[in-house]
């Protein structure tokens, strides 16, 4: 008979996903979500790219530093700006302009 179909798990709250997983990971839930690279790391990567861009491959590392700095700032000009992100953005812009001038023949 099918009279009890669907009522069998009524007394067991863990069944059918009513309480979530039984075993939780020791990592915080934000790390499990895969939020990507945090802003402080992006800012440091941007500063390193900007400094290295002054010595080699400025046309590549300059824009990379600008992008990393912009993403580390949260893609906005308003609000609090972390200093390394702003440094990466400014040095990357200077590096990019210097590389463009060098490629154009102006040379600095």
PDB file of C-alpha atoms in Angstrom:
ATOM      1  CA  UNK A   1       0.000   0.000   0.000  1.00  0.00           C
ATOM      2  CA  UNK A   2       1.100   3.549  -0.599  1.00  0.00           C
ATOM      3  CA  UNK A   3      -0.782   5.188   2.255  1.00  0.00           C
ATOM      4  CA  UNK A   4       2.419   6.180   4.126  1.00  0.00           C
ATOM      5  CA  UNK A   5       4.275   7.545   1.113  1.00  0.00           C
ATOM      6  CA  UNK A   6       5.884  10.920   1.834  1.00  0.00           C
ATOM      7  CA  UNK A   7       5.329  10.835   5.600  1.00  0.00           C
ATOM      8  CA  UNK A   8       8.162   8.553   6.456  1.00  0.00           C
ATOM      9  CA  UNK A   9      10.765  11.251   7.112  1.00  0.00           C
ATOM     10  CA  UNK A  10       8.532  13.585   9.122  1.00  0.00           C
ATOM     11  CA  UNK A  11      10.216  12.794  12.434  1.00  0.00           C
ATOM     12  CA  UNK A  12      13.784  13.072  11.108  1.00  0.00           C
ATOM     13  CA  UNK A  13      14.672  16.731  10.525  1.00  0.00           C
ATOM     14  CA  UNK A  14      18.059  15.937   8.967  1.00  0.00           C
ATOM     15  CA  UNK A  15      16.492  14.060   6.111  1.00  0.00           C
ATOM     16  CA  UNK A  16      15.571  15.785   2.861  1.00  0.00           C
ATOM     17  CA  UNK A  17      17.975  18.676   3.484  1.00  0.00           C
ATOM     18  CA  UNK A  18      16.054  20.435   6.232  1.00  0.00           C
ATOM     19  CA  UNK A  19      19.089  21.367   8.341  1.00  0.00           C
ATOM     20  CA  UNK A  20      21.960  21.574   5.880  1.00  0.00           C
ATOM     21  CA  UNK A  21      25.035  19.378   5.898  1.00  0.00           C
ATOM     22  CA  UNK A  22      25.919  17.431   9.021  1.00  0.00           C
ATOM     23  CA  UNK A  23      29.700  17.915   8.749  1.00  0.00           C
ATOM     24  CA  UNK A  24      30.976  21.417   8.147  1.00  0.00           C
ATOM     25  CA  UNK A  25      34.334  22.432   6.780  1.00  0.00           C
ATOM     26  CA  UNK A  26      36.772  24.110   9.185  1.00  0.00           C
ATOM     27  CA  UNK A  27      37.265  26.899   6.647  1.00  0.00           C
ATOM     28  CA  UNK A  28      35.061  29.987   6.899  1.00  0.00           C
ATOM     29  CA  UNK A  29      32.144  30.090   4.500  1.00  0.00           C
ATOM     30  CA  UNK A  30      33.593  33.048   2.566  1.00  0.00           C
ATOM     31  CA  UNK A  31      36.579  30.986   1.488  1.00  0.00           C
ATOM     32  CA  UNK A  32      34.314  28.199   0.265  1.00  0.00           C
ATOM     33  CA  UNK A  33      32.312  30.542  -1.904  1.00  0.00           C
ATOM     34  CA  UNK A  34      35.338  31.228  -4.100  1.00  0.00           C
ATOM     35  CA  UNK A  35      35.225  34.999  -3.826  1.00  0.00           C
ATOM     36  CA  UNK A  36      38.414  35.385  -5.830  1.00  0.00           C
ATOM     37  CA  UNK A  37      41.565  37.234  -4.981  1.00  0.00           C
ATOM     38  CA  UNK A  38      41.224  39.666  -2.104  1.00  0.00           C
ATOM     39  CA  UNK A  39      41.927  43.347  -2.585  1.00  0.00           C
ATOM     40  CA  UNK A  40      45.104  43.513  -0.523  1.00  0.00           C
ATOM     41  CA  UNK A  41      46.714  40.806  -2.650  1.00  0.00           C
ATOM     42  CA  UNK A  42      45.676  42.583  -5.841  1.00  0.00           C
ATOM     43  CA  UNK A  43      47.178  45.814  -4.557  1.00  0.00           C
ATOM     44  CA  UNK A  44      50.498  44.149  -3.753  1.00  0.00           C
ATOM     45  CA  UNK A  45      50.577  42.429  -7.152  1.00  0.00           C
ATOM     46  CA  UNK A  46      49.858  45.794  -8.786  1.00  0.00           C
ATOM     47  CA  UNK A  47      52.702  47.529  -6.937  1.00  0.00           C
ATOM     48  CA  UNK A  48      55.119  44.753  -7.906  1.00  0.00           C
ATOM     49  CA  UNK A  49      54.025  44.963 -11.548  1.00  0.00           C
ATOM     50  CA  UNK A  50      54.407  48.737 -11.541  1.00  0.00           C
ATOM     51  CA  UNK A  51      57.907  48.671 -10.058  1.00  0.00           C
ATOM     52  CA  UNK A  52      59.048  45.864 -12.354  1.00  0.00           C
ATOM     53  CA  UNK A  53      57.522  47.715 -15.303  1.00  0.00           C
ATOM     54  CA  UNK A  54      59.977  50.565 -14.886  1.00  0.00           C
ATOM     55  CA  UNK A  55      62.822  48.154 -15.617  1.00  0.00           C
ATOM     56  CA  UNK A  56      61.351  45.778 -18.200  1.00  0.00           C
ATOM     57  CA  UNK A  57      58.178  45.259 -20.257  1.00  0.00           C
ATOM     58  CA  UNK A  58      56.567  48.527 -19.182  1.00  0.00           C
ATOM     59  CA  UNK A  59      53.980  48.357 -21.954  1.00  0.00           C
ATOM     60  CA  UNK A  60      52.661  45.096 -20.472  1.00  0.00           C
ATOM     61  CA  UNK A  61      53.268  45.502 -16.748  1.00  0.00           C
ATOM     62  CA  UNK A  62      52.035  49.111 -16.594  1.00  0.00           C
ATOM     63  CA  UNK A  63      48.478  48.353 -17.688  1.00  0.00           C
ATOM     64  CA  UNK A  64      48.520  45.211 -15.525  1.00  0.00           C
ATOM     65  CA  UNK A  65      49.388  47.388 -12.524  1.00  0.00           C
ATOM     66  CA  UNK A  66      46.610  49.841 -13.414  1.00  0.00           C
ATOM     67  CA  UNK A  67      44.057  47.032 -13.644  1.00  0.00           C
ATOM     68  CA  UNK A  68      45.207  45.441 -10.379  1.00  0.00           C
ATOM     69  CA  UNK A  69      45.127  48.809  -8.616  1.00  0.00           C
ATOM     70  CA  UNK A  70      41.676  49.613  -9.966  1.00  0.00           C
ATOM     71  CA  UNK A  71      40.282  46.245  -8.903  1.00  0.00           C
ATOM     72  CA  UNK A  72      41.930  46.569  -5.488  1.00  0.00           C
ATOM     73  CA  UNK A  73      40.219  49.928  -5.031  1.00  0.00           C
ATOM     74  CA  UNK A  74      36.887  48.242  -5.564  1.00  0.00           C
ATOM     75  CA  UNK A  75      36.336  49.741  -9.043  1.00  0.00           C
ATOM     76  CA  UNK A  76      35.253  53.062  -7.612  1.00  0.00           C
ATOM     77  CA  UNK A  77      36.778  56.412  -6.730  1.00  0.00           C
ATOM     78  CA  UNK A  78      34.508  57.007  -3.747  1.00  0.00           C
ATOM     79  CA  UNK A  79      35.077  55.683  -0.253  1.00  0.00           C
ATOM     80  CA  UNK A  80      38.280  54.717   1.476  1.00  0.00           C
ATOM     81  CA  UNK A  81      41.154  53.877  -0.833  1.00  0.00           C
ATOM     82  CA  UNK A  82      43.906  51.607   0.419  1.00  0.00           C
ATOM     83  CA  UNK A  83      47.346  53.157  -0.108  1.00  0.00           C
ATOM     84  CA  UNK A  84      48.942  50.200  -1.976  1.00  0.00           C
ATOM     85  CA  UNK A  85      46.058  50.148  -4.462  1.00  0.00           C
ATOM     86  CA  UNK A  86      46.422  53.853  -5.153  1.00  0.00           C
ATOM     87  CA  UNK A  87      50.203  53.506  -5.486  1.00  0.00           C
ATOM     88  CA  UNK A  88      49.749  50.631  -7.964  1.00  0.00           C
ATOM     89  CA  UNK A  89      47.281  52.674  -9.996  1.00  0.00           C
ATOM     90  CA  UNK A  90      49.440  55.806 -10.163  1.00  0.00           C
ATOM     91  CA  UNK A  91      52.743  54.024 -10.791  1.00  0.00           C
ATOM     92  CA  UNK A  92      51.085  51.817 -13.406  1.00  0.00           C
ATOM     93  CA  UNK A  93      49.733  54.883 -15.207  1.00  0.00           C
ATOM     94  CA  UNK A  94      53.151  56.572 -15.141  1.00  0.00           C
ATOM     95  CA  UNK A  95      54.769  53.364 -16.327  1.00  0.00           C
ATOM     96  CA  UNK A  96      52.285  52.991 -19.186  1.00  0.00           C
ATOM     97  CA  UNK A  97      52.716  56.590 -20.339  1.00  0.00           C
ATOM     98  CA  UNK A  98      56.504  56.258 -20.212  1.00  0.00           C
ATOM     99  CA  UNK A  99      56.381  53.065 -22.269  1.00  0.00           C
ATOM    100  CA  UNK A 100      54.080  54.662 -24.854  1.00  0.00           C
ATOM    101  CA  UNK A 101      56.399  57.670 -25.157  1.00  0.00           C
ATOM    102  CA  UNK A 102      59.398  55.371 -25.551  1.00  0.00           C
ATOM    103  CA  UNK A 103      57.615  53.383 -28.280  1.00  0.00           C
ATOM    104  CA  UNK A 104      56.623  56.591 -30.057  1.00  0.00           C
ATOM    105  CA  UNK A 105      60.272  57.620 -30.211  1.00  0.00           C
ATOM    106  CA  UNK A 106      60.233  60.347 -27.609  1.00  0.00           C
ATOM    107  CA  UNK A 107      62.387  58.394 -25.197  1.00  0.00           C
ATOM    108  CA  UNK A 108      62.771  59.486 -21.634  1.00  0.00           C
TER     109      UNK A 108
END
